[in-house]
Coordinates of N, CA and C in Angstrom, one line a residue:
X313 N -52.6 -32.8 131.9 CA -52.6 -31.6 130.8 C -54.1 -31.2 130.4
X314 N -54.5 -30.3 130.1 CA -56.0 -29.7 130.2 C -55.7 -29.3 128.7
X315 N -57.1 -30.1 127.8 CA -57.1 -29.5 126.4 C -58.0 -28.7 126.1
X316 N -58.0 -28.1 125.5 CA -59.1 -26.7 125.2 C -60.0 -27.3 124.1
X317 N -61.3 -26.7 123.9 CA -62.5 -27.5 123.3 C -61.9 -27.7 121.6
X318 N -61.2 -26.8 121.3 CA -61.2 -26.5 119.5 C -60.0 -27.7 119.5
X319 N -59.1 -28.0 120.3 CA -58.2 -29.3 120.7 C -59.0 -30.8 119.9
X320 N -60.0 -30.8 121.0 CA -60.8 -32.0 120.7 C -61.8 -32.2 120.4
X321 N -62.4 -31.2 119.8 CA -63.7 -31.1 119.4 C -63.5 -31.8 117.8
X322 N -64.1 -32.5 117.4 CA -63.6 -32.9 115.8 C -64.7 -31.9 114.7
X323 N -65.4 -31.2 115.1 CA -66.4 -30.3 114.5 C -65.7 -29.2 114.6
X324 N -65.0 -28.8 114.9 CA -64.6 -27.0 115.4 C -63.7 -26.8 113.8
X325 N -64.1 -25.7 113.3 CA -63.5 -25.0 112.2 C -61.8 -24.8 112.6
X326 N -61.1 -24.7 114.0 CA -60.4 -24.4 113.7 C -59.3 -25.2 114.5
X327 N -59.5 -26.5 113.7 CA -58.9 -27.7 114.8 C -57.2 -27.8 114.5
X328 N -56.2 -27.9 115.4 CA -54.8 -27.6 115.3 C -54.4 -28.5 114.7
X329 N -53.3 -28.3 114.0 CA -52.9 -29.5 113.2 C -51.5 -28.7 112.8
X330 N -50.5 -29.2 113.5 CA -49.3 -28.4 113.1 C -48.5 -28.1 111.7
X331 N -49.2 -29.5 110.8 CA -48.5 -29.7 109.2 C -49.4 -28.5 109.1
X332 N -49.9 -27.8 109.2 CA -51.0 -26.7 108.5 C -50.2 -25.6 108.1
X333 N -48.9 -25.4 109.0 CA -47.5 -24.1 109.2 C -46.7 -24.8 108.1
X334 N -46.3 -26.0 108.3 CA -45.5 -26.2 107.4 C -46.1 -26.0 105.7
X335 N -47.1 -26.5 105.8 CA -47.5 -26.2 104.4 C -48.0 -24.9 103.7
X336 N -47.9 -24.4 104.8 CA -48.2 -22.9 105.0 C -46.8 -22.4 104.4
X337 N -45.7 -23.1 104.7 CA -44.1 -22.2 104.9 C -43.9 -22.4 103.3
X338 N -43.8 -23.8 103.1 CA -43.7 -24.2 101.6 C -44.6 -23.5 100.4
X339 N -45.8 -23.3 100.8 CA -46.6 -22.4 99.8 C -45.8 -21.4 99.3
X340 N -45.6 -20.4 100.3 CA -44.6 -19.1 100.2 C -43.9 -19.4 99.8
X341 N -43.1 -20.2 99.9 CA -41.6 -20.3 99.2 C -41.6 -20.8 98.0
X342 N -42.9 -21.5 97.3 CA -42.9 -22.1 96.2 C -43.1 -20.9 95.5
X343 N -44.1 -19.5 95.7 CA -44.7 -18.6 95.0 C -43.1 -17.5 94.9
X344 N -43.0 -17.3 95.9 CA -41.3 -16.9 95.7 C -40.1 -17.1 94.7
X345 N -40.0 -18.7 94.8 CA -39.4 -19.1 93.5 C -39.9 -18.8 92.3
X346 N -41.5 -19.2 92.3 CA -41.7 -18.8 91.0 C -41.5 -17.4 90.2
X347 N -41.9 -16.7 91.5 CA -41.5 -14.7 90.8 C -40.2 -14.7 90.6
X348 N -39.1 -15.2 91.3 CA -37.8 -15.1 90.7 C -37.4 -15.6 89.8
X349 N -38.2 -16.6 89.1 CA -37.8 -17.7 88.0 C -38.4 -16.4 87.2
X350 N -39.8 -16.2 87.3 CA -40.2 -15.1 85.8 C -39.3 -13.8 85.7
X351 N -38.8 -13.5 86.5 CA -38.4 -12.0 86.6 C -36.5 -12.3 86.3
X352 N -36.1 -13.6 86.2 CA -35.0 -14.2 86.0 C -35.6 -14.4 84.2
X353 N -36.0 -14.7 83.8 CA -36.9 -15.0 82.6 C -36.7 -13.9 81.8
X354 N -37.4 -12.8 82.3 CA -38.0 -11.4 81.7 C -36.4 -10.8 81.3
X355 N -35.4 -10.8 82.4 CA -34.6 -9.9 81.8 C -33.3 -10.6 81.0
X356 N -33.1 -11.7 81.0 CA -32.4 -12.5 80.2 C -33.4 -12.7 78.4
X357 N -34.6 -12.2 78.2 CA -35.3 -12.2 77.2 C -35.4 -10.8 76.6
X358 N -35.4 -9.6 78.0 CA -35.2 -8.4 77.4 C -33.4 -8.4 76.8
X359 N -32.3 -8.9 77.8 CA -30.8 -8.8 77.4 C -30.5 -8.9 76.1
X360 N -31.0 -10.0 75.6 CA -31.3 -10.9 74.4 C -31.9 -9.9 73.2
X361 N -33.4 -9.6 73.5 CA -34.5 -9.0 72.3 C -33.5 -7.7 72.0
X362 N -33.3 -7.2 72.9 CA -33.0 -5.5 72.7 C -32.2 -5.3 71.8
X363 N -30.5 -6.1 72.0 CA -29.6 -5.9 70.6 C -30.1 -6.4 69.2
X364 N -31.2 -7.2 69.3 CA -31.6 -7.8 67.9 C -32.3 -6.4 67.5
X365 N -33.6 -6.1 68.3 CA -34.1 -5.3 67.9 C -33.3 -3.8 67.3
X366 N -32.3 -3.4 68.0 CA -31.6 -2.3 67.6 C -30.7 -2.9 66.6
X367 N -30.4 -3.4 66.1 CA -29.4 -3.7 64.8 C -30.6 -3.9 63.8
X368 N -31.6 -4.5 64.2 CA -32.6 -4.2 63.0 C -33.2 -3.1 62.4
X369 N -33.4 -1.8 63.6 CA -33.9 -0.7 63.3 C -33.1 0.1 62.6
X370 N -33.4 0.3 61.3 CA -32.6 1.3 60.6 C -32.7 2.9 61.0
X371 N -31.5 3.6 60.7 CA -30.6 4.3 61.7 C -30.8 5.4 60.6
X372 N -31.2 5.3 59.5 CA -31.0 6.8 58.4 C -32.7 7.6 58.9
X373 N -33.7 7.0 58.8 CA -34.8 7.7 59.0 C -34.4 8.5 60.2
X374 N -33.6 8.2 61.2 CA -33.9 9.2 62.7 C -32.7 10.3 62.3
X375 N -31.8 9.9 61.2 CA -30.4 10.9 60.9 C -30.8 12.0 60.1
X376 N -32.0 11.8 59.2 CA -32.6 12.4 58.4 C -33.6 13.2 58.4
X377 N -34.4 13.1 59.6 CA -35.3 13.6 60.7 C -35.0 15.2 60.6
X378 N -35.9 16.1 60.3 CA -35.4 17.4 60.7 C -34.5 18.0 59.4
X379 N -33.9 17.5 58.5 CA -32.9 17.7 57.7 C -33.5 18.7 56.3
X380 N -33.1 19.6 55.8 CA -33.0 20.6 54.8 C -34.5 20.2 53.8
X381 N -35.3 20.9 53.6 CA -36.1 20.3 52.6 C -35.4 19.8 51.3
X382 N -35.9 19.2 50.3 CA -35.3 18.9 48.9 C -35.9 19.7 48.0
X383 N -35.3 20.8 47.6 CA -36.0 21.6 46.6 C -34.9 21.5 45.2
X384 N -35.8 20.8 44.2 CA -35.0 20.7 42.8 C -34.8 22.2 42.4
X385 N -33.5 21.9 41.7 CA -32.6 23.2 40.9 C -34.0 23.8 40.0
X386 N -33.8 25.4 40.4 CA -34.6 25.7 39.2 C -33.6 25.9 37.8
X387 N -35.0 26.1 36.9 CA -34.7 25.7 35.3 C -33.2 26.8 34.7
X388 N -32.9 27.5 35.5 CA -31.9 28.6 34.9 C -30.6 28.5 36.1
X389 N -30.8 27.6 36.9 CA -29.5 27.4 37.6 C -28.4 26.3 36.7
X390 N -27.6 26.4 37.0 CA -26.5 25.5 36.8 C -25.8 25.1 37.4
X391 N -25.3 23.1 37.4 CA -24.4 22.6 38.5 C -23.2 22.8 37.9
X392 N -22.0 23.2 38.5 CA -20.6 22.8 38.2 C -19.7 22.0 38.8
X393 N -19.1 21.2 38.2 CA -18.4 19.8 39.1 C -17.1 20.9 39.3
X394 N -16.9 20.8 41.0 CA -15.5 21.3 40.9 C -14.3 20.1 41.5
X395 N -14.6 19.0 40.7 CA -13.5 17.9 41.3 C -12.3 18.2 40.9
X396 N -11.3 17.4 41.5 CA -10.0 17.7 40.6 C -10.6 17.0 39.3
X397 N -9.4 17.4 38.5 CA -9.4 16.9 36.9 C -10.8 16.9 36.4
X398 N -11.7 18.1 36.9 CA -12.7 17.9 36.4 C -13.4 17.7 35.0
X399 N -11.8 18.2 34.3 CA -12.3 17.8 32.8 C -12.4 16.4 32.4
X400 N -12.2 15.5 33.3 CA -12.2 14.4 33.0 C -13.5 13.7 33.9
X401 N -14.1 14.5 34.1 CA -15.2 14.0 34.9 C -16.3 14.9 34.7
X402 N -16.9 15.1 33.7 CA -17.8 16.4 33.6 C -19.2 16.2 33.9
X403 N -20.0 17.1 34.0 CA -21.0 17.1 34.7 C -21.0 16.0 36.0
X404 N -21.7 15.5 36.4 CA -22.1 14.4 37.4 C -21.1 13.2 37.9
X405 N -20.1 13.6 36.8 CA -19.0 12.3 37.3 C -18.3 12.2 38.1
X406 N -17.6 10.9 38.5 CA -17.1 10.6 39.8 C -15.7 10.8 39.9
X407 N -14.9 10.8 41.1 CA -13.5 10.4 41.5 C -13.8 9.9 42.7
X408 N -12.6 9.3 43.0 CA -12.4 8.3 44.0 C -10.7 8.6 45.1
X409 N -10.7 9.0 46.0 CA -9.6 9.2 47.2 C -9.5 10.9 47.1
X410 N -10.7 11.4 46.9 CA -10.3 12.9 47.3 C -11.5 13.4 48.4
X411 N -11.3 14.2 49.0 CA -12.1 14.4 50.3 C -11.9 16.2 50.4
X412 N -13.1 17.3 50.5 CA -12.5 18.8 51.0 C -11.4 18.7 52.3
X413 N -10.5 19.8 52.1 CA -9.6 19.8 53.4 C -10.0 20.0 54.7
X414 N -9.5 19.6 55.5 CA -10.0 20.0 57.1 C -10.1 21.9 56.9
X415 N -9.6 22.7 56.5 CA -9.8 24.0 56.2 C -11.1 24.5 55.9
X416 N -11.2 23.7 54.7 CA -12.6 24.2 53.9 C -13.9 23.6 54.8
X417 N -13.5 22.8 55.5 CA -14.3 21.7 56.1 C -15.1 22.9 57.2
X418 N -14.6 23.7 57.5 CA -15.3 24.7 58.4 C -16.5 25.9 58.0
X419 N -16.4 25.5 56.2 CA -17.8 26.3 56.1 C -19.1 24.8 55.9
X420 N -18.7 23.9 56.2 CA -19.7 23.0 56.6 C -21.1 23.8 57.0
X421 N -22.4 23.3 56.5 CA -23.3 23.7 57.2 C -23.9 22.5 57.7
X422 N -24.1 21.8 56.9 CA -25.1 20.5 57.2 C -24.5 18.9 56.8
X423 N -24.8 18.0 57.0 CA -24.3 16.8 57.0 C -25.5 15.5 57.0
X424 N -25.0 14.5 56.3 CA -25.9 13.3 57.0 C -25.1 12.1 56.5
X425 N -25.3 10.6 56.9 CA -24.5 10.1 56.5 C -25.7 8.5 56.4
X426 N -25.4 7.6 55.7 CA -26.7 6.5 54.9 C -25.8 5.3 55.1
X427 N -26.5 4.4 55.8 CA -25.5 3.0 56.2 C -25.8 2.2 54.9
X428 N -24.4 1.7 55.0 CA -24.2 1.2 53.1 C -24.7 -0.5 53.4
X429 N -25.1 -1.2 52.8 CA -25.8 -0.7 51.3 C -26.0 0.0 50.9
X430 N -26.4 1.0 50.1 CA -27.7 1.6 50.0 C -28.4 1.4 48.8
X431 N -29.6 1.6 49.1 CA -30.8 1.4 48.4 C -31.4 1.5 47.2
X432 N -30.7 3.1 47.4 CA -31.0 4.3 46.0 C -29.7 4.5 45.1
X433 N -29.6 4.5 43.8 CA -28.4 4.3 43.2 C -27.9 5.6 43.5
X434 N -26.8 5.7 42.6 CA -26.1 6.8 43.2 C -26.2 8.2 42.6
X435 N -27.0 8.1 41.6 CA -27.5 9.1 41.4 C -28.8 9.8 41.9
X436 N -29.6 9.0 42.1 CA -30.9 9.4 43.1 C -30.5 10.1 44.5
X437 N -28.6 9.2 45.2 CA -28.6 10.3 46.3 C -28.2 11.0 46.3
X438 N -27.5 11.6 44.8 CA -26.8 12.6 45.0 C -27.9 13.6 44.7
X439 N -29.0 13.4 43.3 CA -29.8 14.4 43.5 C -30.3 15.0 45.0
X440 N -30.6 13.7 45.8 CA -31.3 14.3 47.2 C -30.2 14.9 47.9
X441 N -29.2 15.0 47.8 CA -27.8 15.5 48.7 C -27.7 17.0 47.9
X442 N -27.5 17.1 46.5 CA -27.9 18.6 46.6 C -29.0 19.6 46.1
X443 N -30.2 18.5 45.9 CA -31.5 19.4 46.2 C -31.8 19.6 47.4
X444 N -30.8 18.8 48.1 CA -31.0 19.9 50.2 C -30.2 20.7 50.1
X445 N -29.3 20.8 49.4 CA -28.2 22.1 49.9 C -29.1 23.0 49.1
X446 N -29.6 22.7 47.7 CA -30.2 23.9 47.4 C -31.8 24.4 48.3
X447 N -31.9 23.8 49.0 CA -33.1 24.3 49.8 C -32.6 24.5 51.1
X448 N -31.4 24.4 51.5 CA -31.2 25.1 52.7 C -30.5 26.6 52.4
X449 N -30.7 27.5 53.4 CA -30.1 28.3 52.8 C -28.8 29.0 53.4
X450 N -28.3 29.6 52.8 CA -26.9 29.7 52.3 C -25.8 28.9 51.9
X451 N -26.3 27.3 51.3 CA -25.6 26.5 51.0 C -25.5 26.8 49.4
X452 N -24.3 26.5 49.0 CA -24.2 26.7 47.4 C -23.3 25.6 47.2
X453 N -22.8 24.8 47.3 CA -22.0 23.4 47.2 C -22.1 22.5 48.1
X454 N -22.5 21.3 47.6 CA -22.2 19.8 47.8 C -21.2 19.0 47.6
X455 N -21.0 17.6 48.6 CA -20.3 16.7 48.2 C -20.5 15.4 49.2
X456 N -20.6 14.4 48.1 CA -21.1 13.2 48.4 C -19.8 12.4 48.2
X457 N -20.1 11.0 48.9 CA -18.9 10.1 48.6 C -19.1 8.7 49.4
X458 N -19.0 7.6 49.0 CA -19.2 6.6 49.6 C -17.9 6.1 50.4
X459 N -18.2 5.5 51.6 CA -17.2 4.7 52.1 C -16.6 6.1 53.1
X460 N -17.6 6.8 53.4 CA -16.9 8.2 54.4 C -17.3 7.7 56.1
X461 N -16.0 7.7 56.6 CA -15.8 7.3 57.8 C -16.7 8.1 58.5
X462 N -18.1 7.4 59.6 CA -18.5 8.0 60.9 C -17.6 8.5 61.6
X463 N -18.2 9.9 61.8 CA -17.4 10.5 62.9 C -17.6 9.7 64.2
X464 N -16.9 10.0 65.0 CA -17.0 9.4 66.5 C -18.1 10.2 67.5
X465 N -18.9 9.8 67.9 CA -20.0 10.1 68.6 C -21.0 10.5 68.3
X466 N -21.1 10.9 66.4 CA -22.1 10.8 65.6 C -23.4 10.3 66.4
X467 N -24.0 10.9 66.7 CA -26.0 10.4 67.4 C -25.2 9.6 68.4
X468 N -24.0 9.4 69.5 CA -23.9 8.9 70.5 C -23.1 7.5 69.9
X469 N -23.0 7.4 68.8 CA -22.2 5.9 67.8 C -20.9 5.8 68.4
X470 N -20.2 5.1 68.3 CA -18.6 4.9 68.2 C -17.8 5.4 67.1
X471 N -18.4 5.6 65.8 CA -17.9 5.9 65.0 C -17.2 5.0 64.2
X472 N -16.6 5.5 62.9 CA -15.4 4.8 62.2 C -16.3 3.7 60.8
X473 N -17.0 3.9 61.5 CA -18.0 2.7 60.2 C -18.0 3.6 58.9
X474 N -17.9 2.7 57.9 CA -17.8 3.7 56.4 C -19.3 3.8 55.8
X475 N -20.0 5.2 55.8 CA -20.7 5.3 54.9 C -21.2 5.9 54.0
X476 N -22.2 6.1 53.6 CA -22.3 7.0 52.5 C -22.7 8.5 52.8
X477 N -21.7 9.9 52.5 CA -22.0 10.9 53.4 C -22.2 11.9 52.3
X478 N -23.2 13.0 52.8 CA -23.4 13.8 52.2 C -23.1 15.5 53.0
X479 N -22.0 15.8 52.2 CA -21.2 17.2 53.0 C -21.9 18.3 52.5
X480 N -22.3 19.8 53.1 CA -23.0 20.5 52.4 C -22.3 21.7 52.9
X481 N -21.8 23.0 51.8 CA -21.4 24.1 52.6 C -21.5 25.6 51.8
X482 N -21.4 27.0 52.6 CA -21.8 28.0 52.4 C -20.8 28.6 51.1
X483 N -19.7 27.6 51.1 CA -18.6 28.5 50.1 C -18.8 27.2 49.0
X484 N -18.4 28.2 47.6 CA -18.1 27.5 46.1 C -16.7 26.5 46.6
X485 N -16.8 24.8 46.2 CA -15.9 24.6 46.0 C -14.5 24.9 44.8
X486 N -13.5 24.9 44.8 CA -12.5 24.4 43.5 C -11.9 23.0 44.1
X487 N -11.3 23.1 42.8 CA -10.4 21.5 43.0 C -9.2 21.5 43.8
X488 N -8.6 23.2 44.4 CA -7.6 23.3 45.3 C -7.9 23.1 46.7
X489 N -9.2 22.8 46.6 CA -10.2 22.6 48.1 C -10.0 20.9 48.5
X490 N -9.6 20.7 47.4 CA -9.8 18.9 48.2 C -7.9 18.0 48.5
X491 N -7.7 17.3 49.1 CA -6.9 16.6 49.5 C -6.6 15.2 49.2
X492 N -6.0 14.6 48.8 CA -6.2 13.1 49.2 C -6.7 12.6 50.2
X493 N -7.5 11.7 50.3 CA -7.9 11.0 51.3 C -7.2 9.7 51.8
X494 N -7.6 9.2 53.2 CA -6.9 7.7 53.1 C -7.2 6.6 52.4
X495 N -6.7 5.5 51.6 CA -6.8 4.8 50.7 C -7.7 4.2 51.3
X496 N -9.1 3.6 50.1 CA -10.5 3.3 50.2 C -11.3 3.9 50.8
X497 N -11.1 5.1 51.1 CA -11.9 5.7 51.6 C -13.1 6.9 51.1
X498 N -13.9 7.7 50.9 CA -14.1 8.6 50.2 C -14.3 8.2 48.6
X499 N -14.8 6.9 48.3 CA -14.9 6.5 47.1 C -15.9 6.9 46.0
X500 N -16.1 6.8 45.1 CA -17.3 7.1 43.9 C -17.7 8.6 44.5
X501 N -17.0 9.9 44.6 CA -17.4 11.0 45.0 C -17.9 11.6 44.0
X502 N -19.0 12.3 44.2 CA -19.5 13.8 43.7 C -19.8 15.0 44.0
X503 N -19.9 16.1 43.6 CA -19.6 17.6 43.9 C -20.1 18.3 42.7
X504 N -20.4 19.3 43.7 CA -21.4 20.2 42.6 C -21.5 21.9 43.3
X505 N -21.4 22.7 42.4 CA -21.6 24.1 43.0 C -22.7 24.7 42.3
X506 N -23.2 25.2 43.1 CA -24.7 25.4 42.3 C -24.5 27.2 42.2
X507 N -24.7 27.5 40.6 CA -25.1 28.9 40.4 C -26.3 29.2 39.8
X508 N -27.1 30.2 40.3 CA -28.0 30.6 39.5 C -27.9 32.4 39.6
X509 N -28.6 32.9 38.6 CA -28.6 34.0 38.3 C -29.8 34.4 39.0
X510 N -28.7 36.1 40.1 CA -29.7 37.1 40.7 C -31.1 37.7 40.3
X511 N -32.2 37.4 40.7 CA -33.4 37.9 40.3 C -33.1 39.3 39.9
X512 N -32.7 40.1 40.6 CA -32.3 41.0 40.4 C -31.6 41.9 39.3
X513 N -30.5 40.9 39.0 CA -29.7 40.8 37.6 C -30.6 40.7 36.3
X514 N -31.1 39.9 36.8 CA -32.0 39.2 35.3 C -32.8 40.3 35.5
X515 N -33.7 40.9 36.2 CA -35.0 42.5 36.1 C -34.1 43.4 35.4
X516 N -33.0 43.8 35.7 CA -32.4 45.0 35.6 C -32.2 44.8 33.8
X517 N -31.6 43.4 33.7 CA -31.2 43.4 31.9 C -32.4 43.3 31.6
X518 N -33.5 42.6 31.8 CA -34.6 42.6 30.6 C -35.5 44.3 30.6
X519 N -34.8 44.9 31.8 CA -35.4 46.5 31.5 C -34.8 47.3 30.9
X520 N -33.2 47.2 30.9 CA -32.2 47.7 30.0 C -32.8 47.1 28.4
X521 N -33.0 46.1 28.0 CA -33.2 45.7 26.9 C -34.4 46.2 26.0
X522 N -35.6 46.1 27.3 CA -36.9 46.9 26.8 C -36.6 48.7 26.7
X523 N -36.0 48.9 27.4 CA -35.7 50.2 27.2 C -35.0 51.0 25.8
X524 N -34.1 50.1 25.6 CA -33.2 50.0 24.2 C -34.1 50.0 23.2
X525 N -35.2 48.6 23.5 CA -36.0 48.3 22.1 C -36.9 49.9 22.0
X526 N -37.3 50.1 22.7 CA -38.5 51.5 23.2 C -37.9 52.4 22.2
X527 N -36.5 52.7 22.3 CA -35.7 53.7 21.9 C -35.3 53.8 20.5
X528 N -34.9 52.8 20.0 CA -35.1 52.3 18.9 C -36.3 52.4 17.9
X529 N -37.2 52.0 18.2 CA -38.6 51.9 18.1 C -39.1 53.8 17.5
X530 N -38.8 54.4 18.7 CA -39.2 55.7 18.6 C -38.3 57.0 18.1
X531 N -37.1 56.3 17.7 CA -36.3 57.2 17.2 C -35.7 57.0 15.5
X532 N -35.8 58.4 14.9 CA -36.1 58.0 13.4 C -34.6 58.8 13.0
X533 N -34.2 58.0 12.0 CA -32.9 58.0 11.8 C -32.7 58.3 10.5
X534 N -31.9 59.2 10.1 CA -31.7 59.3 8.6 C -31.0 58.8 8.0
X535 N -31.6 58.2 7.1 CA -30.7 56.9 6.2 C -29.2 57.3 5.5
X536 N -28.7 56.7 5.7 CA -26.8 56.9 5.3 C -26.8 56.7 3.7
X537 N -26.3 57.4 3.0 CA -26.2 57.5 1.7 C -24.9 56.7 1.7
X538 N -24.6 55.6 1.0 CA -23.8 54.9 0.4 C -23.1 55.2 -1.0
X539 N -22.0 55.5 -0.6 CA -21.0 55.9 -1.7 C -20.3 54.9 -2.4
X540 N -20.5 54.9 -3.8 CA -20.1 53.7 -4.7 C -18.4 54.2 -4.7

């Protein structure tokens, strides 16, 4: 058998060694194994972390984004309570177990939901609800309740969760527009109709009063003689 120079020359940098091939193969296998373990760990970490992050992320901010502006009612506006038995619940009083009927819901122009428990008081949350209605063109009444079921498909959610709900309408509510709700739903409800005098009517009234005063001041009347 004839040996090549590289096989017998001890100073050659290309000494033939069959073990080198096996070592190279093992090294490549180790790299592949480490890569697979790293990818598996990353996948497991993501599957655990994402649900936790989703659960910890508040959703009311996204729901309220782009909503109507909060506009306080003018001093000359009046808020009337249309809840059933309103005489027992004056002002911003509440009632449980009543909700606007499905037929009246066709007049709904906007709504939002807030997860419970709420960090605001009922008075503060209702103030936001009715003032958003005041800031929404065409809205004249609003209804807010706790334990309002989230509709199926709302923002891609399965629905059914009981939350704080605010509903705004372009029609005034009356006690006859309410129906009995499912037990345990729509509790501590508040509603209101916004009544504001029209600017034209106020101007016309002021102008009429001014004209009458001017006419009275310039017209001289003969004194009436009182006969005893």
